[in-house]
Amino acid sequence: MLSRIKDLFIGPALPTQTISFKQLNKIRALASFSPDALASIAYANQEIYLGLIVAGSMGLSYALPIGLAITIVLVLVALSYYQTIQGYPSGGGSYIVARANLGVLPGLVAAAALMIDYVLNAAVSLTAGVAALASAFPLLWSYRVPLALALLLVITLVNLRGLRESGTIMAVPVYLFLATYLSMLAYGLVRLIIQGPTPVPLSAPAAIEPLTLILVLHAFSTGCTALTGIEAISNGVPAFKPPQSRNAGRTLIVMAFLMGTLFLGSIGLTQLLGVVASPQETILSALARRLLGSGFLYLLIQFTTLLILAVAANTSFMDFPRVAAILAKDGFLPRQLTGLGDRLVFTNGILALSFVAGVLIIVFNGDTHALIPLFAIGAFLAFSLSQSGMVVHWLRERGKSWLVKALTNGLGALATLTTLVVVIFSKFLEGAWITVLLIPLIVMVFQKIFNHYQQVRKQLSLKGFPPSLKPLLPTRVVIPISGIHRGMVDAVNFARSISDRVTAVYVELEPGAGEKARLEWESWWPDVPMVVVPSPYRSIVAPLLQYLEETDQQHNDGQLATVVLPEFIPGRWWQSLLHNQTAWLLKTALLYSRREHGLERVIIDVPFRLT
Amino acid sequence: MLSRIKDLFIGPALPTQTISFKQLNKIRALASFSPDALASIAYANQEIYLGLIVAGSMGLSYALPIGLAITIVLVLVALSYYQTIQGYPSGGGSYIVARANLGVLPGLVAAAALMIDYVLNAAVSLTAGVAALASAFPLLWSYRVPLALALLLVITLVNLRGLRESGTIMAVPVYLFLATYLSMLAYGLVRLIIQGPTPVPLSAPAAIEPLTLILVLHAFSTGCTALTGIEAISNGVPAFKPPQSRNAGRTLIVMAFLMGTLFLGSIGLTQLLGVVASPQETILSALARRLLGSGFLYLLIQFTTLLILAVAANTSFMDFPRVAAILAKDGFLPRQLTGLGDRLVFTNGILALSFVAGVLIIVFNGDTHALIPLFAIGAFLAFSLSQSGMVVHWLRERGKSWLVKALTNGLGALATLTTLVVVIFSKFLEGAWITVLLIPLIVMVFQKIFNHYQQVRKQLSLKGFPPSLKPLLPTRVVIPISGIHRGMVDAVNFARSISDRVTAVYVELEPGAGEKARLEWESWWPDVPMVVVPSPYRSIVAPLLQYLEETDQQHNDGQLATVVLPEFIPGRWWQSLLHNQTAWLLKTALLYSRREHGLERVIIDVPFRLT
């Protein structure tokens, strides 16, 4: 039943050998790696607008300068990652580059930062996508949380199923997005040239805050979320067709150019056409409405925005589980994250990401604007560490024109580090503190997990263990019995087949019941002694544990008595609700009770099946 | 840690022998058994008022006649139960009387009806109590659900702790309630005599429905909730001091008299003084405000109402678990409900009641008025069955003046049955259908559970079982191994100590790993064969199960191979998150996989403890 439902949604299991790697040409590679980066303009634009509108129309006039500043950072980061692609043709994720060049700790910091940003990217992209939809259909505003969660569910299921043809499926929304947006911007540019700039209308909200440097820096730092996702290509160089580094590098340049065009184009048109948005509308929606009216073309733009943002959220579902699996393989995360599931995807990583993103959407009430202050810190920290790592890399290697390369990466590191500092300070109280606090906490967890696995490895080592291993003495056996009935027969038989020192123990809940049980017992198994243990507090487990400990001490024969547990297995699941779970409770108590002497108690389950 | 928290809220375990039965004098017995019955007037009054106000002031003039009709039913039911007390001095709950005289099925119907009503009594009393409080402090209206749930939590904890001195603690609110209400009603009567009746004020809401027979019947049936709880004394005769039947009977008469006085007095004063309530106030609160103003005396009345309603909810916590335990002892409910917990109370019954009452409060949004249509049906069904049972009882016994007694109970049965029909028809669509549907469903569950226990009893019987029981053959043993390490040593040793036919099985997830493992294995345990099982779908459990089934079939020696499972026990609970739960998954799969041939597989856990 359960497995049929699973097959319906996730599909049947796939054999390991069907794993295949397809190499992508530049057109498909752009579609695979760019959605996250391109879609960022949707929320980055919105945040710059929201950051400036509080200072009225004066504030809005700073949009284009801020957009230019961010574009400069974009160029520096893109150049820097172009170098990473040359230096790490086998895939240079921030964790790998930072770890190899700066050490384990910086590597872990980069990894923690990246993982936080993947989660936030999923949450932010989904809420921004729903905001694009709700701009077109205002009735949907009050359903933003359930809508975002529904999208999350769909993306989770699709990823659990496994995206076999990701390149092709992804290409449609990406190129649709590029085509519609670039056309719209071109049309807007023509209109701007013909009509000339429009001032901000009088209906725009009046300034409620003075236009300070802090306000401008704040708008800049929220706008820097536009750059998240730019590192994607550098992680995925092996997916390109050869010559891999060259193709990946060129694709990066094209992507950065497109990002810059879309970002500057939309922000410039918004400012120069004097577009303002009503409270329940995104600024991109307001721009599209101004240029295209509210008809089919407008709806197409909004729908395309939703689609690219959903695909952008999807990139987190590809990247997060992969980074988690790399960390798990290195022993910094639970090793369950390394296992490929039935459908050859990292099932546990996908589920973990989906859960955390869902919690974020609920806690932040589906509000992109509330999530943004947590965002981008992770990305810029990872950028800085990775670029600094590249500087060390070139200094060490000293290959062709190493100085230029090191300087380029150094410039990138400087730009991202400066941005990081601006971002942290200008958004600290709004939520950035959460991320700042989380990163060291996560790194601590990484190390704690690593230490645990190291400990386990030591304890499991057979090195120096005596090679001649003698079997244990014939064991003492104790059978806890609940009464004299058919369910005991197999257990007693099994116990007698492995030992001639078997004792039955009856826990007496009602005075007198023990004596009665003993008489009956002796008529069936006269050669197996039965002990009655009183239980004044009506517990079954505690007196049994005490009996076992006491007799073990009395015997003092270098072993603990083996417990044979007769266990009822009901025919149907609901029937287990009708039986005391004594066997289960006892097993748990026996396994998890503390031992001080290094001896372990063997537990034998003898099932008795009810029909 | 967990156990210390438990001790704080619930208290330490109590030994069985401290159970004691204290016999109550009439003063204390009245306090113990009457709260439910007395408190009913709070919501019954309110429901009659709400039922009639829709027909305006004309409607309200029917309040007193309806009150009189209900009081007549009250007298008949009280007389009827007086007889039950004489006929069943050892305690005559509806289940016992109906089962003994009418048969098992009517007994079960009575039990189901009673249990539903106990749950509803808890939910209704709490929401009505909160309504009394919120009438005094209107700001609390919007917090009715959390307030009712908080009260429920307190009552649950108190009951889990065990009420050792219930008679004394309960006496305070009960007599406080009687004293304040009776004084208020007496004062109101004096004022009424001096001032004469007041017409309903013009500010009262206009009629929005015509005054029909159906409307009056509907108000009557909602008012009949006043009678719930009247059966309590007949269940508890053994708790009285001797002569028990006489004392219990007299207490019942006193209680019925008090109920009638409070009910008729409050409903009469409300009508004759022309009291109407605003939407967020109960009618009892409006009456008290009219008579006492809004000062200290008014607040005392409201607080006393809340208190008596809380105590009334508490009676459900004493009765429901007791009835559940009786049914469980008879095999109609899970036998976990019979067990006295650490504090000598029926812990599971208390938790079940608390859970269901909490769900009702949440689903019905803490609204007494919405819960009422479900209520009282159970009580009147149980009344009818129990009184009919008493008729049969007297006809069978033919003792002193049996005819009068049978006629009295017959009259009681007729009155409650008529009321039941009226209640069901007039409230069917509003929610009574839920109860009508639930009762047969619950009876079916009772029977299903009974059949299961009967089946189990048959299967467990040793009758006809051969008395000479031979131990099994020396067993075949299979050890699933995850690698060659220290955690395997104890398991292999134990396996070899109980059998000379041991096989290790390695599930190969990555091609080639099996051969490597085999070489290492042979260097440590050359005399134990190791088998490699490939797993193309990366599952560990499925290939192992398949291997076991195949080899069992090949051997065909009348037994299944015993599985020895090496199991890691992490030192701290969180560390189990860092290990695949393969041993646990495997155990579950082995225990619950279907067997067709009647053989059972023994499972041996050999723990390896990590530090």
Short mmCIF file of C-alpha atoms in Angstrom, two decimals, chain B residues 150-512:
data_model
loop_
_atom_site.label_atom_id
_atom_site.label_comp_id
_atom_site.label_asym_id
_atom_site.label_seq_id
_atom_site.Cartn_x
_atom_site.Cartn_y
_atom_site.Cartn_z
CA ALA B 150 -4.85 25.41 29.74
CA LEU B 151 -7.59 24.38 32.18
CA LEU B 152 -7.69 20.96 30.52
CA LEU B 153 -3.94 20.62 30.97
CA VAL B 154 -4.15 21.49 34.67
CA ILE B 155 -6.96 19.00 35.25
CA THR B 156 -5.08 16.33 33.33
CA LEU B 157 -1.92 16.83 35.39
CA VAL B 158 -3.88 16.84 38.66
CA ASN B 159 -5.53 13.58 37.68
CA LEU B 160 -2.29 11.98 36.53
CA ARG B 161 -0.87 12.90 39.92
CA GLY B 162 -3.88 11.23 41.51
CA LEU B 163 -6.48 12.91 43.71
CA ARG B 164 -5.79 11.35 47.07
CA GLU B 165 -8.20 13.51 49.00
CA SER B 166 -10.82 14.13 46.39
CA GLY B 167 -13.71 14.36 48.82
CA THR B 168 -12.20 17.22 50.83
CA ILE B 169 -10.74 19.25 47.98
CA MET B 170 -13.95 18.98 45.99
CA ALA B 171 -16.15 20.00 48.91
CA VAL B 172 -14.93 23.60 48.86
CA PRO B 173 -16.05 24.62 45.35
CA VAL B 174 -19.28 22.62 45.58
CA TYR B 175 -20.49 24.16 48.82
CA LEU B 176 -19.20 27.58 47.79
CA PHE B 177 -21.24 27.25 44.62
CA LEU B 178 -24.34 26.14 46.51
CA ALA B 179 -23.98 28.90 49.10
CA THR B 180 -23.44 31.74 46.64
CA TYR B 181 -26.05 30.65 44.11
CA LEU B 182 -28.76 29.79 46.63
CA SER B 183 -28.22 33.14 48.42
CA MET B 184 -28.35 35.00 45.15
CA LEU B 185 -31.53 33.24 44.08
CA ALA B 186 -33.14 33.90 47.49
CA TYR B 187 -32.23 37.59 47.23
CA GLY B 188 -33.60 37.65 43.70
CA LEU B 189 -36.85 36.08 44.88
CA VAL B 190 -37.22 38.76 47.56
CA ARG B 191 -36.60 41.49 44.99
CA LEU B 192 -39.08 39.90 42.63
CA ILE B 193 -41.76 39.81 45.34
CA ILE B 194 -41.14 43.43 46.34
CA GLN B 195 -40.77 44.92 42.83
CA GLY B 196 -42.98 42.57 40.87
CA PRO B 197 -42.02 41.10 37.46
CA THR B 198 -40.15 43.22 34.91
CA PRO B 199 -40.98 42.94 31.20
CA VAL B 200 -38.23 42.18 28.72
CA PRO B 201 -36.60 45.53 27.89
CA LEU B 202 -37.02 47.16 24.52
CA SER B 203 -33.31 46.79 23.90
CA ALA B 204 -33.76 43.02 23.60
CA PRO B 205 -33.17 41.63 20.11
CA ALA B 206 -36.28 41.39 17.94
CA ALA B 207 -37.64 38.00 16.90
CA ILE B 208 -35.90 36.63 13.84
CA GLU B 209 -37.75 33.32 13.76
CA PRO B 210 -41.41 32.49 14.37
CA LEU B 211 -42.26 30.80 17.64
CA THR B 212 -42.98 27.25 16.48
CA LEU B 213 -43.44 23.93 18.30
CA ILE B 214 -40.13 22.80 16.83
CA LEU B 215 -38.38 25.82 18.29
CA VAL B 216 -39.82 25.08 21.74
CA LEU B 217 -38.95 21.38 21.50
CA HIS B 218 -35.46 22.33 20.41
CA ALA B 219 -35.02 24.61 23.42
CA PHE B 220 -36.36 21.82 25.64
CA SER B 221 -33.90 19.30 24.28
CA THR B 222 -30.89 21.59 24.63
CA GLY B 223 -32.03 22.32 28.19
CA CYS B 224 -32.08 18.61 28.94
CA THR B 225 -28.31 18.78 29.17
CA ALA B 226 -29.13 19.95 32.71
CA LEU B 227 -29.75 16.33 33.62
CA THR B 228 -26.35 14.97 32.64
CA GLY B 229 -24.41 13.73 35.63
CA ILE B 230 -27.44 12.68 37.65
CA GLU B 231 -26.46 9.00 37.35
CA ALA B 232 -23.14 9.52 39.19
CA ILE B 233 -24.33 8.45 42.64
CA SER B 234 -25.78 5.15 41.40
CA ASN B 235 -22.32 4.17 40.10
CA GLY B 236 -20.66 4.95 43.40
CA VAL B 237 -22.81 3.34 46.10
CA PRO B 238 -19.88 1.37 47.60
CA ALA B 239 -18.15 4.65 48.44
CA PHE B 240 -20.84 5.56 50.97
CA LYS B 241 -20.75 4.76 54.67
CA PRO B 242 -23.13 1.97 55.67
CA PRO B 243 -26.05 1.62 55.42
CA GLN B 244 -24.86 2.33 51.92
CA SER B 245 -28.01 2.09 49.84
CA ARG B 246 -29.98 4.22 52.25
CA ASN B 247 -27.31 6.92 52.50
CA ALA B 248 -26.77 6.94 48.75
CA GLY B 249 -30.49 7.14 48.11
CA ARG B 250 -30.94 10.06 50.47
CA THR B 251 -27.98 11.89 48.95
CA LEU B 252 -29.52 11.41 45.52
CA ILE B 253 -32.80 12.95 46.69
CA VAL B 254 -30.96 15.93 48.19
CA MET B 255 -28.95 16.40 45.02
CA ALA B 256 -32.00 16.22 42.76
CA PHE B 257 -33.75 18.74 44.98
CA LEU B 258 -30.80 21.12 44.79
CA MET B 259 -30.56 20.69 41.02
CA GLY B 260 -34.24 21.46 40.60
CA THR B 261 -34.08 24.49 42.88
CA LEU B 262 -31.05 26.00 41.17
CA PHE B 263 -32.35 25.30 37.71
CA LEU B 264 -35.93 26.49 38.17
CA GLY B 265 -34.83 29.37 40.40
CA SER B 266 -32.35 30.79 37.92
CA ILE B 267 -34.50 30.25 34.87
CA GLY B 268 -37.57 31.70 36.62
CA LEU B 269 -35.74 34.81 37.86
CA THR B 270 -34.23 35.38 34.44
CA GLN B 271 -37.63 35.35 32.80
CA LEU B 272 -39.57 37.27 35.44
CA LEU B 273 -36.89 39.96 35.83
CA GLY B 274 -36.72 40.30 32.05
CA VAL B 275 -32.96 39.68 31.89
CA VAL B 276 -31.31 39.56 28.48
CA ALA B 277 -27.63 39.05 27.74
CA SER B 278 -25.33 40.76 25.27
CA PRO B 279 -23.70 38.49 22.64
CA GLN B 280 -20.46 38.02 24.59
CA GLU B 281 -22.04 37.24 27.94
CA THR B 282 -23.76 34.20 29.39
CA ILE B 283 -27.32 34.57 30.61
CA LEU B 284 -26.31 33.48 34.12
CA SER B 285 -23.73 36.27 34.13
CA ALA B 286 -26.39 38.74 33.00
CA LEU B 287 -28.70 37.57 35.80
CA ALA B 288 -25.95 37.92 38.38
CA ARG B 289 -25.04 41.38 37.07
CA ARG B 290 -28.68 42.46 37.29
CA LEU B 291 -28.97 41.27 40.89
CA LEU B 292 -25.51 42.06 42.23
CA GLY B 293 -24.09 44.80 40.01
CA SER B 294 -20.57 44.35 38.60
CA GLY B 295 -18.66 44.43 41.89
CA PHE B 296 -17.08 41.85 44.12
CA LEU B 297 -20.18 39.70 44.61
CA TYR B 298 -20.69 39.40 40.86
CA LEU B 299 -17.06 38.41 40.33
CA LEU B 300 -17.37 35.85 43.13
CA ILE B 301 -20.38 34.27 41.38
CA GLN B 302 -18.54 34.07 38.04
CA PHE B 303 -15.44 32.66 39.64
CA THR B 304 -17.50 30.08 41.53
CA THR B 305 -19.20 29.10 38.28
CA LEU B 306 -15.83 28.59 36.62
CA LEU B 307 -14.69 26.53 39.60
CA ILE B 308 -17.71 24.23 39.73
CA LEU B 309 -17.49 23.70 35.97
CA ALA B 310 -13.82 22.79 36.27
CA VAL B 311 -14.71 20.33 39.01
CA ALA B 312 -17.52 18.99 36.78
CA ALA B 313 -15.00 18.42 33.99
CA ASN B 314 -12.89 16.65 36.55
CA THR B 315 -15.63 14.08 37.20
CA SER B 316 -15.21 12.93 33.60
CA PHE B 317 -11.57 12.28 34.47
CA MET B 318 -12.63 10.00 37.29
CA ASP B 319 -15.47 8.22 35.46
CA PHE B 320 -14.16 7.80 31.92
CA PRO B 321 -10.95 5.94 32.85
CA ARG B 322 -12.92 3.74 35.28
CA VAL B 323 -15.51 2.73 32.67
CA ALA B 324 -12.71 2.24 30.13
CA ALA B 325 -10.89 -0.01 32.60
CA ILE B 326 -14.04 -2.09 33.22
CA LEU B 327 -14.54 -2.50 29.47
CA ALA B 328 -10.86 -3.31 28.98
CA LYS B 329 -11.03 -5.95 31.70
CA ASP B 330 -13.98 -7.49 29.86
CA GLY B 331 -11.88 -7.47 26.68
CA PHE B 332 -13.68 -4.71 24.78
CA LEU B 333 -10.92 -2.11 24.93
CA PRO B 334 -7.12 -2.34 24.78
CA ARG B 335 -5.89 -3.93 27.96
CA GLN B 336 -3.41 -1.12 28.53
CA LEU B 337 -6.42 0.77 29.90
CA THR B 338 -6.67 -1.59 32.87
CA GLY B 339 -3.17 -0.86 34.16
CA LEU B 340 -2.74 1.42 37.15
CA GLY B 341 0.11 3.82 36.43
CA ASP B 342 2.90 4.97 38.71
CA ARG B 343 0.45 7.07 40.73
CA LEU B 344 -2.21 4.34 41.02
CA VAL B 345 -4.50 6.01 38.50
CA PHE B 346 -5.57 4.77 35.08
CA THR B 347 -2.94 6.84 33.28
CA ASN B 348 -3.81 5.74 29.74
CA GLY B 349 -7.52 6.41 30.18
CA ILE B 350 -6.78 9.89 31.52
CA LEU B 351 -4.49 10.67 28.60
CA ALA B 352 -7.01 9.35 26.05
CA LEU B 353 -9.81 11.45 27.52
CA SER B 354 -7.63 14.53 27.68
CA PHE B 355 -6.55 14.12 24.07
CA VAL B 356 -10.06 13.68 22.68
CA ALA B 357 -11.50 16.52 24.80
CA GLY B 358 -8.65 18.78 23.62
CA VAL B 359 -9.37 17.94 19.98
CA LEU B 360 -13.07 18.71 20.52
CA ILE B 361 -12.26 22.07 22.10
CA ILE B 362 -10.02 22.98 19.17
CA VAL B 363 -12.32 21.70 16.41
CA PHE B 364 -15.42 23.36 17.90
CA ASN B 365 -13.39 26.52 18.54
CA GLY B 366 -14.09 26.51 22.28
CA ASP B 367 -17.79 27.18 21.64
CA THR B 368 -20.16 25.49 24.11
CA HIS B 369 -23.14 26.23 21.89
CA ALA B 370 -21.59 24.30 19.00
CA LEU B 371 -20.77 21.29 21.21
CA ILE B 372 -24.19 21.03 22.88
CA PRO B 373 -26.01 19.29 19.97
CA LEU B 374 -23.62 16.35 20.31
CA PHE B 375 -24.15 16.23 24.05
CA ALA B 376 -26.89 14.64 26.18
CA ILE B 377 -27.74 12.00 23.55
CA GLY B 378 -25.27 9.63 25.14
CA ALA B 379 -26.59 10.36 28.61
CA PHE B 380 -30.24 9.84 27.69
CA LEU B 381 -29.48 6.68 25.74
CA ALA B 382 -27.60 5.30 28.73
CA PHE B 383 -30.43 6.40 31.06
CA SER B 384 -33.02 4.65 28.87
CA LEU B 385 -31.04 1.42 28.64
CA SER B 386 -30.24 1.39 32.33
CA GLN B 387 -33.86 2.07 33.38
CA SER B 388 -35.18 -0.55 30.96
CA GLY B 389 -32.65 -2.93 32.43
CA MET B 390 -34.01 -2.16 35.90
CA VAL B 391 -37.54 -3.00 34.72
CA VAL B 392 -36.30 -6.43 33.62
CA HIS B 393 -34.39 -6.72 36.90
CA TRP B 394 -37.53 -6.23 39.01
CA LEU B 395 -39.62 -8.49 36.80
CA ARG B 396 -37.04 -11.25 37.22
CA GLU B 397 -36.49 -10.79 40.94
CA ARG B 398 -40.12 -10.30 42.01
CA GLY B 399 -39.08 -9.10 45.49
CA LYS B 400 -41.03 -6.83 47.80
CA SER B 401 -43.41 -4.51 45.95
CA TRP B 402 -41.78 -5.40 42.63
CA LEU B 403 -44.65 -4.08 40.59
CA VAL B 404 -44.36 -0.53 41.93
CA LYS B 405 -40.63 -0.62 41.43
CA ALA B 406 -40.89 -1.91 37.88
CA LEU B 407 -43.51 0.73 37.07
CA THR B 408 -41.34 3.52 38.51
CA ASN B 409 -38.35 2.46 36.43
CA GLY B 410 -40.62 1.97 33.44
CA LEU B 411 -41.88 5.53 33.79
CA GLY B 412 -38.26 6.71 34.04
CA ALA B 413 -37.33 4.76 30.94
CA LEU B 414 -40.32 6.15 29.06
CA ALA B 415 -39.47 9.72 30.06
CA THR B 416 -35.80 9.45 29.08
CA LEU B 417 -36.59 7.57 25.85
CA THR B 418 -39.11 10.24 24.82
CA THR B 419 -36.58 12.93 25.64
CA LEU B 420 -33.93 11.05 23.67
CA VAL B 421 -36.16 10.96 20.59
CA VAL B 422 -36.93 14.67 20.93
CA VAL B 423 -33.25 15.49 21.41
CA ILE B 424 -32.12 13.47 18.40
CA PHE B 425 -34.77 14.84 16.05
CA SER B 426 -34.56 18.46 17.07
CA LYS B 427 -30.75 18.61 17.00
CA PHE B 428 -29.97 16.05 14.30
CA LEU B 429 -28.65 18.33 11.60
CA GLU B 430 -26.85 20.63 14.04
CA GLY B 431 -24.48 17.87 15.15
CA ALA B 432 -26.51 15.15 16.86
CA TRP B 433 -25.89 13.00 13.79
CA ILE B 434 -22.23 12.79 14.80
CA THR B 435 -23.10 11.11 18.09
CA VAL B 436 -25.76 8.93 16.45
CA LEU B 437 -23.14 7.75 13.97
CA LEU B 438 -20.38 7.34 16.53
CA ILE B 439 -22.20 5.07 18.96
CA PRO B 440 -22.61 2.08 16.58
CA LEU B 441 -19.07 2.66 15.27
CA ILE B 442 -17.66 2.48 18.78
CA VAL B 443 -19.71 -0.64 19.53
CA MET B 444 -18.23 -2.23 16.41
CA VAL B 445 -14.74 -1.38 17.60
CA PHE B 446 -15.55 -2.94 21.00
CA GLN B 447 -16.58 -6.15 19.29
CA LYS B 448 -13.62 -6.19 16.95
CA ILE B 449 -11.27 -5.84 19.90
CA PHE B 450 -13.13 -8.55 21.82
CA ASN B 451 -12.82 -10.94 18.88
CA HIS B 452 -9.10 -10.25 18.62
CA TYR B 453 -8.49 -11.07 22.28
CA GLN B 454 -10.60 -14.22 21.96
CA GLN B 455 -8.51 -15.28 18.96
CA VAL B 456 -5.30 -14.63 20.86
CA ARG B 457 -6.53 -16.57 23.86
CA LYS B 458 -7.27 -19.57 21.64
CA GLN B 459 -3.88 -19.36 19.97
CA LEU B 460 -2.10 -19.11 23.31
CA SER B 461 -3.85 -22.08 24.86
CA LEU B 462 -1.59 -24.95 25.83
CA LYS B 463 -4.55 -27.32 25.95
CA GLY B 464 -3.81 -30.47 24.00
CA PHE B 465 -0.22 -29.41 23.49
CA PRO B 466 2.19 -32.37 23.73
CA PRO B 467 3.70 -32.33 27.24
CA SER B 468 7.17 -33.62 26.23
CA LEU B 469 8.76 -30.68 24.49
CA LYS B 470 12.00 -31.36 22.71
CA PRO B 471 14.50 -28.59 22.12
CA LEU B 472 15.10 -27.58 18.50
CA LEU B 473 17.95 -28.95 16.44
CA PRO B 474 21.22 -27.05 16.70
CA THR B 475 20.37 -23.98 14.72
CA ARG B 476 21.78 -22.51 11.53
CA VAL B 477 23.08 -18.98 12.09
CA VAL B 478 23.47 -16.09 9.62
CA ILE B 479 25.38 -12.89 10.52
CA PRO B 480 24.82 -9.88 8.28
CA ILE B 481 28.08 -7.92 8.32
CA SER B 482 28.74 -4.35 7.26
CA GLY B 483 32.51 -4.71 7.28
CA ILE B 484 35.35 -6.38 9.12
CA HIS B 485 35.78 -4.46 12.34
CA ARG B 486 35.71 -4.67 16.12
CA GLY B 487 31.90 -4.46 16.20
CA MET B 488 31.67 -7.91 14.58
CA VAL B 489 33.85 -9.79 17.07
CA ASP B 490 31.30 -10.35 19.83
CA ALA B 491 28.61 -11.26 17.32
CA VAL B 492 30.78 -13.88 15.59
CA ASN B 493 31.88 -15.26 18.94
CA PHE B 494 28.34 -15.55 20.21
CA ALA B 495 27.18 -17.17 16.97
CA ARG B 496 29.98 -19.74 17.17
CA SER B 497 29.21 -20.44 20.82
CA ILE B 498 25.66 -21.54 20.00
CA SER B 499 26.11 -23.19 16.59
CA ASP B 500 28.73 -24.76 14.36
CA ARG B 501 26.83 -23.76 11.24
CA VAL B 502 27.55 -20.03 11.01
CA THR B 503 27.57 -18.02 7.76
CA ALA B 504 28.44 -14.35 7.39
CA VAL B 505 26.61 -12.36 4.68
CA TYR B 506 27.97 -9.18 3.15
CA VAL B 507 25.66 -6.99 1.06
CA GLU B 508 27.72 -5.46 -1.72
CA LEU B 509 26.64 -1.90 -2.56
CA GLU B 510 29.63 -1.04 -4.73
CA PRO B 511 30.99 -3.58 -7.21
CA GLY B 512 34.28 -5.08 -6.02
#
